[in-house]
Amino acid sequence: MGQSAASWQPAWEEIGFVLALGAAYAAAGRRYPPSRGRFLAFTTGLVLLVLVSVTPLATIALEYLLSAHLLQNVAMAEWAPALAVAGLSAGMAGALGAFRLVSVATQPLVALPAWLATYGLWHVPTVYDYALRHDAVLHLEHATYFVAGAMLWWPVLQDQPHHLSAGAKAVYLFAAFVLASPVGLLLALLPEPLYDFYVDAPRLWGLGPLADQQIAGVLMAVSEAVVFFGVFAFFFVRFMAEEEAGYSHRRA
């Protein structure tokens, strides 16, 4: 403890991870060129990873507030992986999907439980507190969040090696939203602080441990509702349009 809330973090491990991802993407892009939109998505995902790892948000997450840490986790486990997966060209996705490990890991019935288990494990109070007190474990937490998030989003944003219909994607996303939401809701509704690390942390902006936890839970629940329900709505509308087109075709 003791860093100013305005301090930046060195986060060399996370920066190295981002640089490695960027180098691999650049190398793959020579053989399987991405569109401008996909390149922008992937780059934005990497920039987001850096921002939540080195800016004062990371310091506040590590030293002061659970709400900042949960916002950091959501970015690493949901937003950045989604952008990175969306940034892969079809050729990149196909080449990666040819590996059995990737093919198995990105199956919906594997990817969704793995993501839920990753979130659940790292939010167990003893595990959460231990990771915050041990840098190596915290880096492992961040890496597993990103990998599990990439697994989660792959069946939705890529059609190789598993092609899901719009209806199947909508069901998958709805399941992810429903099954993940209890974590945020639990944090928002518990009458006592759950994590000792943040009970003992210096106070910031007059937020007590319980108020901080409630804000953290609301932030998590709202962010998941916006992202998952928004993408779910997109694929549900597409599914209904496909069904209507098929019905019209059959009648004709």
PDB file of C-alpha atoms in Angstrom:
ATOM      1  CA  MET A   1       0.000   0.000   0.000  1.00  0.00           C
ATOM      2  CA  GLY A   2       1.014   3.610  -0.223  1.00  0.00           C
ATOM      3  CA  GLN A   3       1.015   4.590  -3.896  1.00  0.00           C
ATOM      4  CA  SER A   4      -0.806   7.751  -4.827  1.00  0.00           C
ATOM      5  CA  ALA A   5      -4.100   7.156  -6.610  1.00  0.00           C
ATOM      6  CA  ALA A   6      -2.699   9.190  -9.502  1.00  0.00           C
ATOM      7  CA  SER A   7       0.299   6.867  -9.950  1.00  0.00           C
ATOM      8  CA  TRP A   8       0.825   4.833 -13.106  1.00  0.00           C
ATOM      9  CA  GLN A   9       1.811   1.162 -12.976  1.00  0.00           C
ATOM     10  CA  PRO A  10       4.822  -0.337 -14.791  1.00  0.00           C
ATOM     11  CA  ALA A  11       2.868  -3.578 -15.556  1.00  0.00           C
ATOM     12  CA  TRP A  12       5.712  -5.013 -17.633  1.00  0.00           C
ATOM     13  CA  GLU A  13       4.152  -8.475 -17.762  1.00  0.00           C
ATOM     14  CA  GLU A  14       0.896  -7.163 -19.217  1.00  0.00           C
ATOM     15  CA  ILE A  15       2.774  -4.904 -21.632  1.00  0.00           C
ATOM     16  CA  GLY A  16       4.892  -7.868 -22.753  1.00  0.00           C
ATOM     17  CA  PHE A  17       1.740  -9.920 -23.277  1.00  0.00           C
ATOM     18  CA  VAL A  18       0.208  -7.166 -25.406  1.00  0.00           C
ATOM     19  CA  LEU A  19       3.384  -6.777 -27.463  1.00  0.00           C
ATOM     20  CA  ALA A  20       3.495 -10.533 -28.067  1.00  0.00           C
ATOM     21  CA  LEU A  21      -0.129 -10.541 -29.212  1.00  0.00           C
ATOM     22  CA  GLY A  22       0.525  -7.582 -31.476  1.00  0.00           C
ATOM     23  CA  ALA A  23       3.592  -9.215 -33.013  1.00  0.00           C
ATOM     24  CA  ALA A  24       1.718 -12.471 -33.635  1.00  0.00           C
ATOM     25  CA  TYR A  25      -1.163 -10.564 -35.215  1.00  0.00           C
ATOM     26  CA  ALA A  26       1.187  -8.602 -37.486  1.00  0.00           C
ATOM     27  CA  ALA A  27       2.897 -11.810 -38.598  1.00  0.00           C
ATOM     28  CA  ALA A  28      -0.416 -13.559 -39.272  1.00  0.00           C
ATOM     29  CA  GLY A  29      -1.705 -10.480 -41.070  1.00  0.00           C
ATOM     30  CA  ARG A  30       0.935 -10.837 -43.765  1.00  0.00           C
ATOM     31  CA  ARG A  31      -0.572 -14.182 -44.769  1.00  0.00           C
ATOM     32  CA  TYR A  32      -4.203 -13.549 -43.828  1.00  0.00           C
ATOM     33  CA  PRO A  33      -4.742  -9.788 -44.179  1.00  0.00           C
ATOM     34  CA  PRO A  34      -7.526  -8.405 -41.972  1.00  0.00           C
ATOM     35  CA  SER A  35      -9.933  -5.732 -43.110  1.00  0.00           C
ATOM     36  CA  ARG A  36      -9.484  -2.221 -41.780  1.00  0.00           C
ATOM     37  CA  GLY A  37     -12.383  -2.716 -39.390  1.00  0.00           C
ATOM     38  CA  ARG A  38     -10.941  -5.933 -37.998  1.00  0.00           C
ATOM     39  CA  PHE A  39      -7.508  -4.352 -37.623  1.00  0.00           C
ATOM     40  CA  LEU A  40      -9.072  -1.460 -35.728  1.00  0.00           C
ATOM     41  CA  ALA A  41     -10.995  -3.837 -33.448  1.00  0.00           C
ATOM     42  CA  PHE A  42      -7.890  -5.866 -32.582  1.00  0.00           C
ATOM     43  CA  THR A  43      -5.789  -2.764 -32.003  1.00  0.00           C
ATOM     44  CA  THR A  44      -8.475  -1.237 -29.796  1.00  0.00           C
ATOM     45  CA  GLY A  45      -8.557  -4.421 -27.713  1.00  0.00           C
ATOM     46  CA  LEU A  46      -4.796  -4.254 -27.142  1.00  0.00           C
ATOM     47  CA  VAL A  47      -4.910  -0.552 -26.297  1.00  0.00           C
ATOM     48  CA  LEU A  48      -7.685  -1.248 -23.800  1.00  0.00           C
ATOM     49  CA  LEU A  49      -5.560  -3.930 -22.118  1.00  0.00           C
ATOM     50  CA  VAL A  50      -2.693  -1.479 -21.759  1.00  0.00           C
ATOM     51  CA  LEU A  51      -4.914   1.304 -20.439  1.00  0.00           C
ATOM     52  CA  VAL A  52      -6.459  -0.794 -17.660  1.00  0.00           C
ATOM     53  CA  SER A  53      -3.016  -2.164 -16.722  1.00  0.00           C
ATOM     54  CA  VAL A  54      -0.835   0.947 -16.541  1.00  0.00           C
ATOM     55  CA  THR A  55      -3.071   3.981 -15.906  1.00  0.00           C
ATOM     56  CA  PRO A  56      -4.139   5.213 -12.453  1.00  0.00           C
ATOM     57  CA  LEU A  57      -7.172   2.927 -12.790  1.00  0.00           C
ATOM     58  CA  ALA A  58      -4.783   0.008 -12.213  1.00  0.00           C
ATOM     59  CA  THR A  59      -3.279   1.717  -9.145  1.00  0.00           C
ATOM     60  CA  ILE A  60      -6.715   2.390  -7.676  1.00  0.00           C
ATOM     61  CA  ALA A  61      -7.681  -1.232  -8.392  1.00  0.00           C
ATOM     62  CA  LEU A  62      -4.545  -2.573  -6.679  1.00  0.00           C
ATOM     63  CA  GLU A  63      -4.463  -0.201  -3.736  1.00  0.00           C
ATOM     64  CA  TYR A  64      -7.847   1.304  -2.995  1.00  0.00           C
ATOM     65  CA  LEU A  65     -11.153   0.251  -4.538  1.00  0.00           C
ATOM     66  CA  LEU A  66     -12.860  -3.026  -5.397  1.00  0.00           C
ATOM     67  CA  SER A  67     -15.041  -1.170  -7.901  1.00  0.00           C
ATOM     68  CA  ALA A  68     -11.955  -0.144  -9.889  1.00  0.00           C
ATOM     69  CA  HIS A  69     -10.647  -3.716  -9.776  1.00  0.00           C
ATOM     70  CA  LEU A  70     -13.912  -5.166 -11.052  1.00  0.00           C
ATOM     71  CA  LEU A  71     -13.992  -2.612 -13.864  1.00  0.00           C
ATOM     72  CA  GLN A  72     -10.444  -3.677 -14.745  1.00  0.00           C
ATOM     73  CA  ASN A  73     -11.497  -7.337 -14.656  1.00  0.00           C
ATOM     74  CA  VAL A  74     -14.516  -6.761 -16.897  1.00  0.00           C
ATOM     75  CA  ALA A  75     -12.291  -5.019 -19.439  1.00  0.00           C
ATOM     76  CA  MET A  76      -9.799  -7.906 -19.377  1.00  0.00           C
ATOM     77  CA  ALA A  77     -12.337 -10.741 -19.370  1.00  0.00           C
ATOM     78  CA  GLU A  78     -15.036  -9.361 -21.659  1.00  0.00           C
ATOM     79  CA  TRP A  79     -14.336  -6.173 -23.610  1.00  0.00           C
ATOM     80  CA  ALA A  80     -10.719  -6.671 -24.711  1.00  0.00           C
ATOM     81  CA  PRO A  81     -11.134 -10.366 -25.655  1.00  0.00           C
ATOM     82  CA  ALA A  82     -14.264  -9.568 -27.667  1.00  0.00           C
ATOM     83  CA  LEU A  83     -12.403  -6.885 -29.630  1.00  0.00           C
ATOM     84  CA  ALA A  84      -9.385  -9.134 -30.157  1.00  0.00           C
ATOM     85  CA  VAL A  85     -11.472 -12.046 -31.437  1.00  0.00           C
ATOM     86  CA  ALA A  86     -13.528  -9.732 -33.649  1.00  0.00           C
ATOM     87  CA  GLY A  87     -10.235  -8.456 -35.067  1.00  0.00           C
ATOM     88  CA  LEU A  88      -9.181 -11.815 -36.481  1.00  0.00           C
ATOM     89  CA  SER A  89      -9.622 -12.229 -40.211  1.00  0.00           C
ATOM     90  CA  ALA A  90     -11.430 -15.337 -41.466  1.00  0.00           C
ATOM     91  CA  GLY A  91      -8.074 -16.749 -42.582  1.00  0.00           C
ATOM     92  CA  MET A  92      -6.558 -16.235 -39.133  1.00  0.00           C
ATOM     93  CA  ALA A  93      -9.547 -17.843 -37.428  1.00  0.00           C
ATOM     94  CA  GLY A  94      -9.440 -20.788 -39.811  1.00  0.00           C
ATOM     95  CA  ALA A  95      -5.716 -21.342 -39.308  1.00  0.00           C
ATOM     96  CA  LEU A  96      -6.043 -21.193 -35.525  1.00  0.00           C
ATOM     97  CA  GLY A  97      -9.159 -23.350 -35.548  1.00  0.00           C
ATOM     98  CA  ALA A  98      -7.210 -26.094 -37.314  1.00  0.00           C
ATOM     99  CA  PHE A  99      -5.372 -26.716 -34.028  1.00  0.00           C
ATOM    100  CA  ARG A 100      -7.267 -29.266 -31.969  1.00  0.00           C
ATOM    101  CA  LEU A 101      -6.753 -27.319 -28.734  1.00  0.00           C
ATOM    102  CA  VAL A 102      -8.377 -24.209 -30.224  1.00  0.00           C
ATOM    103  CA  SER A 103     -11.151 -26.265 -31.827  1.00  0.00           C
ATOM    104  CA  VAL A 104     -12.032 -27.900 -28.515  1.00  0.00           C
ATOM    105  CA  ALA A 105     -11.617 -24.720 -26.417  1.00  0.00           C
ATOM    106  CA  THR A 106     -13.938 -22.710 -28.650  1.00  0.00           C
ATOM    107  CA  GLN A 107     -16.814 -25.188 -28.630  1.00  0.00           C
ATOM    108  CA  PRO A 108     -19.754 -23.387 -26.978  1.00  0.00           C
ATOM    109  CA  LEU A 109     -20.277 -26.117 -24.371  1.00  0.00           C
ATOM    110  CA  VAL A 110     -16.604 -25.806 -23.397  1.00  0.00           C
ATOM    111  CA  ALA A 111     -16.059 -22.059 -23.767  1.00  0.00           C
ATOM    112  CA  LEU A 112     -19.021 -20.842 -21.720  1.00  0.00           C
ATOM    113  CA  PRO A 113     -18.435 -23.121 -18.677  1.00  0.00           C
ATOM    114  CA  ALA A 114     -14.700 -22.304 -18.776  1.00  0.00           C
ATOM    115  CA  TRP A 115     -15.417 -18.572 -18.709  1.00  0.00           C
ATOM    116  CA  LEU A 116     -17.950 -18.914 -15.906  1.00  0.00           C
ATOM    117  CA  ALA A 117     -15.577 -21.113 -13.892  1.00  0.00           C
ATOM    118  CA  THR A 118     -12.745 -18.614 -14.356  1.00  0.00           C
ATOM    119  CA  TYR A 119     -14.907 -15.750 -13.147  1.00  0.00           C
ATOM    120  CA  GLY A 120     -16.256 -17.810 -10.253  1.00  0.00           C
ATOM    121  CA  LEU A 121     -12.849 -19.043  -9.075  1.00  0.00           C
ATOM    122  CA  TRP A 122     -11.139 -15.660  -9.032  1.00  0.00           C
ATOM    123  CA  HIS A 123     -14.043 -14.079  -7.127  1.00  0.00           C
ATOM    124  CA  VAL A 124     -13.829 -16.539  -4.231  1.00  0.00           C
ATOM    125  CA  PRO A 125     -12.786 -14.230  -1.339  1.00  0.00           C
ATOM    126  CA  THR A 126      -9.690 -16.176  -0.243  1.00  0.00           C
ATOM    127  CA  VAL A 127      -8.478 -16.512  -3.840  1.00  0.00           C
ATOM    128  CA  TYR A 128      -9.258 -12.881  -4.640  1.00  0.00           C
ATOM    129  CA  ASP A 129      -7.382 -11.577  -1.598  1.00  0.00           C
ATOM    130  CA  TYR A 130      -4.436 -13.917  -2.191  1.00  0.00           C
ATOM    131  CA  ALA A 131      -4.055 -12.755  -5.798  1.00  0.00           C
ATOM    132  CA  LEU A 132      -4.036  -9.105  -4.754  1.00  0.00           C
ATOM    133  CA  ARG A 133      -1.195  -9.802  -2.320  1.00  0.00           C
ATOM    134  CA  HIS A 134       0.922 -11.859  -4.753  1.00  0.00           C
ATOM    135  CA  ASP A 135       1.914 -10.326  -8.088  1.00  0.00           C
ATOM    136  CA  ALA A 136       2.555 -13.615  -9.897  1.00  0.00           C
ATOM    137  CA  VAL A 137      -0.923 -14.882  -9.045  1.00  0.00           C
ATOM    138  CA  LEU A 138      -2.470 -11.570 -10.087  1.00  0.00           C
ATOM    139  CA  HIS A 139      -0.747 -11.783 -13.484  1.00  0.00           C
ATOM    140  CA  LEU A 140      -2.059 -15.340 -13.839  1.00  0.00           C
ATOM    141  CA  GLU A 141      -5.554 -14.063 -13.023  1.00  0.00           C
ATOM    142  CA  HIS A 142      -5.350 -11.417 -15.732  1.00  0.00           C
ATOM    143  CA  ALA A 143      -4.031 -13.896 -18.321  1.00  0.00           C
ATOM    144  CA  THR A 144      -6.740 -16.455 -17.587  1.00  0.00           C
ATOM    145  CA  TYR A 145      -9.418 -13.759 -17.770  1.00  0.00           C
ATOM    146  CA  PHE A 146      -8.296 -12.792 -21.262  1.00  0.00           C
ATOM    147  CA  VAL A 147      -7.959 -16.382 -22.517  1.00  0.00           C
ATOM    148  CA  ALA A 148     -11.331 -17.419 -21.096  1.00  0.00           C
ATOM    149  CA  GLY A 149     -12.910 -14.278 -22.552  1.00  0.00           C
ATOM    150  CA  ALA A 150     -11.486 -15.066 -25.982  1.00  0.00           C
ATOM    151  CA  MET A 151     -12.886 -18.595 -25.725  1.00  0.00           C
ATOM    152  CA  LEU A 152     -16.283 -17.194 -24.748  1.00  0.00           C
ATOM    153  CA  TRP A 153     -16.552 -14.762 -27.659  1.00  0.00           C
ATOM    154  CA  TRP A 154     -15.068 -16.971 -30.365  1.00  0.00           C
ATOM    155  CA  PRO A 155     -18.252 -18.943 -31.237  1.00  0.00           C
ATOM    156  CA  VAL A 156     -20.156 -15.658 -31.497  1.00  0.00           C
ATOM    157  CA  LEU A 157     -17.716 -13.575 -33.524  1.00  0.00           C
ATOM    158  CA  GLN A 158     -16.024 -16.216 -35.684  1.00  0.00           C
ATOM    159  CA  ASP A 159     -17.556 -18.903 -37.898  1.00  0.00           C
ATOM    160  CA  GLN A 160     -14.538 -21.209 -37.842  1.00  0.00           C
ATOM    161  CA  PRO A 161     -14.068 -23.869 -36.634  1.00  0.00           C
ATOM    162  CA  HIS A 162     -17.664 -23.884 -35.345  1.00  0.00           C
ATOM    163  CA  HIS A 163     -20.467 -22.248 -37.310  1.00  0.00           C
ATOM    164  CA  LEU A 164     -23.469 -21.276 -35.202  1.00  0.00           C
ATOM    165  CA  SER A 165     -26.740 -19.976 -36.566  1.00  0.00           C
ATOM    166  CA  ALA A 166     -27.962 -16.548 -35.460  1.00  0.00           C
ATOM    167  CA  GLY A 167     -30.517 -18.267 -33.218  1.00  0.00           C
ATOM    168  CA  ALA A 168     -27.870 -20.432 -31.554  1.00  0.00           C
ATOM    169  CA  LYS A 169     -25.685 -17.388 -30.948  1.00  0.00           C
ATOM    170  CA  ALA A 170     -28.614 -15.563 -29.359  1.00  0.00           C
ATOM    171  CA  VAL A 171     -29.296 -18.501 -27.022  1.00  0.00           C
ATOM    172  CA  TYR A 172     -25.598 -18.766 -26.144  1.00  0.00           C
ATOM    173  CA  LEU A 173     -25.345 -15.067 -25.289  1.00  0.00           C
ATOM    174  CA  PHE A 174     -28.540 -15.114 -23.270  1.00  0.00           C
ATOM    175  CA  ALA A 175     -27.181 -18.059 -21.275  1.00  0.00           C
ATOM    176  CA  ALA A 176     -23.910 -16.197 -20.672  1.00  0.00           C
ATOM    177  CA  PHE A 177     -25.785 -13.149 -19.441  1.00  0.00           C
ATOM    178  CA  VAL A 178     -28.113 -15.087 -17.133  1.00  0.00           C
ATOM    179  CA  LEU A 179     -25.394 -17.315 -15.678  1.00  0.00           C
ATOM    180  CA  ALA A 180     -22.858 -14.523 -15.137  1.00  0.00           C
ATOM    181  CA  SER A 181     -25.185 -11.911 -13.655  1.00  0.00           C
ATOM    182  CA  PRO A 182     -25.437 -13.431 -10.130  1.00  0.00           C
ATOM    183  CA  VAL A 183     -21.831 -12.458  -9.323  1.00  0.00           C
ATOM    184  CA  GLY A 184     -22.461  -8.750  -9.785  1.00  0.00           C
ATOM    185  CA  LEU A 185     -25.888  -8.889  -8.162  1.00  0.00           C
ATOM    186  CA  LEU A 186     -24.476 -10.744  -5.155  1.00  0.00           C
ATOM    187  CA  LEU A 187     -21.803  -8.116  -4.614  1.00  0.00           C
ATOM    188  CA  ALA A 188     -24.386  -5.342  -4.909  1.00  0.00           C
ATOM    189  CA  LEU A 189     -26.807  -6.915  -2.431  1.00  0.00           C
ATOM    190  CA  LEU A 190     -24.585  -8.406   0.292  1.00  0.00           C
ATOM    191  CA  PRO A 191     -24.964  -6.553   3.617  1.00  0.00           C
ATOM    192  CA  GLU A 192     -21.279  -6.913   4.555  1.00  0.00           C
ATOM    193  CA  PRO A 193     -17.987  -6.390   2.687  1.00  0.00           C
ATOM    194  CA  LEU A 194     -16.749  -9.647   1.167  1.00  0.00           C
ATOM    195  CA  TYR A 195     -13.052  -9.002   0.561  1.00  0.00           C
ATOM    196  CA  ASP A 196     -10.730  -8.318   3.509  1.00  0.00           C
ATOM    197  CA  PHE A 197      -8.125  -6.732   1.254  1.00  0.00           C
ATOM    198  CA  TYR A 198     -10.425  -3.830   0.464  1.00  0.00           C
ATOM    199  CA  VAL A 199     -11.763  -3.575   3.998  1.00  0.00           C
ATOM    200  CA  ASP A 200      -8.194  -2.816   5.099  1.00  0.00           C
ATOM    201  CA  ALA A 201      -7.359  -0.629   2.081  1.00  0.00           C
ATOM    202  CA  PRO A 202      -6.992   3.166   2.377  1.00  0.00           C
ATOM    203  CA  ARG A 203     -10.222   4.981   1.710  1.00  0.00           C
ATOM    204  CA  LEU A 204     -10.637   7.040  -1.422  1.00  0.00           C
ATOM    205  CA  TRP A 205     -13.277   9.671  -2.235  1.00  0.00           C
ATOM    206  CA  GLY A 206     -15.071   8.935   1.031  1.00  0.00           C
ATOM    207  CA  LEU A 207     -16.221   5.470  -0.118  1.00  0.00           C
ATOM    208  CA  GLY A 208     -16.518   2.893   2.630  1.00  0.00           C
ATOM    209  CA  PRO A 209     -15.878  -0.802   1.908  1.00  0.00           C
ATOM    210  CA  LEU A 210     -19.569  -1.694   1.636  1.00  0.00           C
ATOM    211  CA  ALA A 211     -20.475   1.238  -0.632  1.00  0.00           C
ATOM    212  CA  ASP A 212     -17.450   0.418  -2.791  1.00  0.00           C
ATOM    213  CA  GLN A 213     -18.582  -3.202  -3.050  1.00  0.00           C
ATOM    214  CA  GLN A 214     -22.122  -2.180  -3.952  1.00  0.00           C
ATOM    215  CA  ILE A 215     -20.845   0.120  -6.699  1.00  0.00           C
ATOM    216  CA  ALA A 216     -18.599  -2.704  -7.935  1.00  0.00           C
ATOM    217  CA  GLY A 217     -21.530  -5.091  -8.164  1.00  0.00           C
ATOM    218  CA  VAL A 218     -23.708  -2.571  -9.984  1.00  0.00           C
ATOM    219  CA  LEU A 219     -20.895  -1.723 -12.425  1.00  0.00           C
ATOM    220  CA  MET A 220     -20.353  -5.395 -13.192  1.00  0.00           C
ATOM    221  CA  ALA A 221     -24.036  -6.182 -13.609  1.00  0.00           C
ATOM    222  CA  VAL A 222     -24.745  -3.124 -15.775  1.00  0.00           C
ATOM    223  CA  SER A 223     -21.713  -3.631 -18.032  1.00  0.00           C
ATOM    224  CA  GLU A 224     -22.624  -7.261 -18.636  1.00  0.00           C
ATOM    225  CA  ALA A 225     -26.257  -6.355 -19.267  1.00  0.00           C
ATOM    226  CA  VAL A 226     -25.299  -3.707 -21.838  1.00  0.00           C
ATOM    227  CA  VAL A 227     -22.725  -5.826 -23.681  1.00  0.00           C
ATOM    228  CA  PHE A 228     -24.353  -9.254 -23.593  1.00  0.00           C
ATOM    229  CA  PHE A 229     -27.910  -8.098 -24.041  1.00  0.00           C
ATOM    230  CA  GLY A 230     -26.894  -5.724 -26.819  1.00  0.00           C
ATOM    231  CA  VAL A 231     -25.135  -8.453 -28.813  1.00  0.00           C
ATOM    232  CA  PHE A 232     -27.921 -10.899 -27.961  1.00  0.00           C
ATOM    233  CA  ALA A 233     -30.487  -8.444 -29.371  1.00  0.00           C
ATOM    234  CA  PHE A 234     -28.460  -8.112 -32.582  1.00  0.00           C
ATOM    235  CA  PHE A 235     -28.419 -11.859 -33.219  1.00  0.00           C
ATOM    236  CA  PHE A 236     -32.011 -12.321 -32.078  1.00  0.00           C
ATOM    237  CA  VAL A 237     -33.185  -9.730 -34.603  1.00  0.00           C
ATOM    238  CA  ARG A 238     -31.075 -11.428 -37.273  1.00  0.00           C
ATOM    239  CA  PHE A 239     -32.591 -14.791 -36.334  1.00  0.00           C
ATOM    240  CA  MET A 240     -36.130 -13.404 -36.592  1.00  0.00           C
ATOM    241  CA  ALA A 241     -35.309 -11.847 -39.971  1.00  0.00           C
ATOM    242  CA  GLU A 242     -33.943 -15.175 -41.228  1.00  0.00           C
ATOM    243  CA  GLU A 243     -37.022 -16.998 -39.991  1.00  0.00           C
ATOM    244  CA  GLU A 244     -39.308 -14.455 -41.666  1.00  0.00           C
ATOM    245  CA  ALA A 245     -37.357 -14.741 -44.934  1.00  0.00           C
ATOM    246  CA  GLY A 246     -37.554 -18.532 -44.775  1.00  0.00           C
ATOM    247  CA  TYR A 247     -41.271 -18.433 -44.067  1.00  0.00           C
ATOM    248  CA  SER A 248     -41.867 -16.065 -46.980  1.00  0.00           C
ATOM    249  CA  HIS A 249     -39.782 -18.276 -49.258  1.00  0.00           C
ATOM    250  CA  ARG A 250     -41.751 -21.388 -48.266  1.00  0.00           C
ATOM    251  CA  ARG A 251     -45.066 -19.642 -48.891  1.00  0.00           C
ATOM    252  CA  ALA A 252     -43.890 -18.451 -52.298  1.00  0.00           C
TER     253      ALA A 252
END
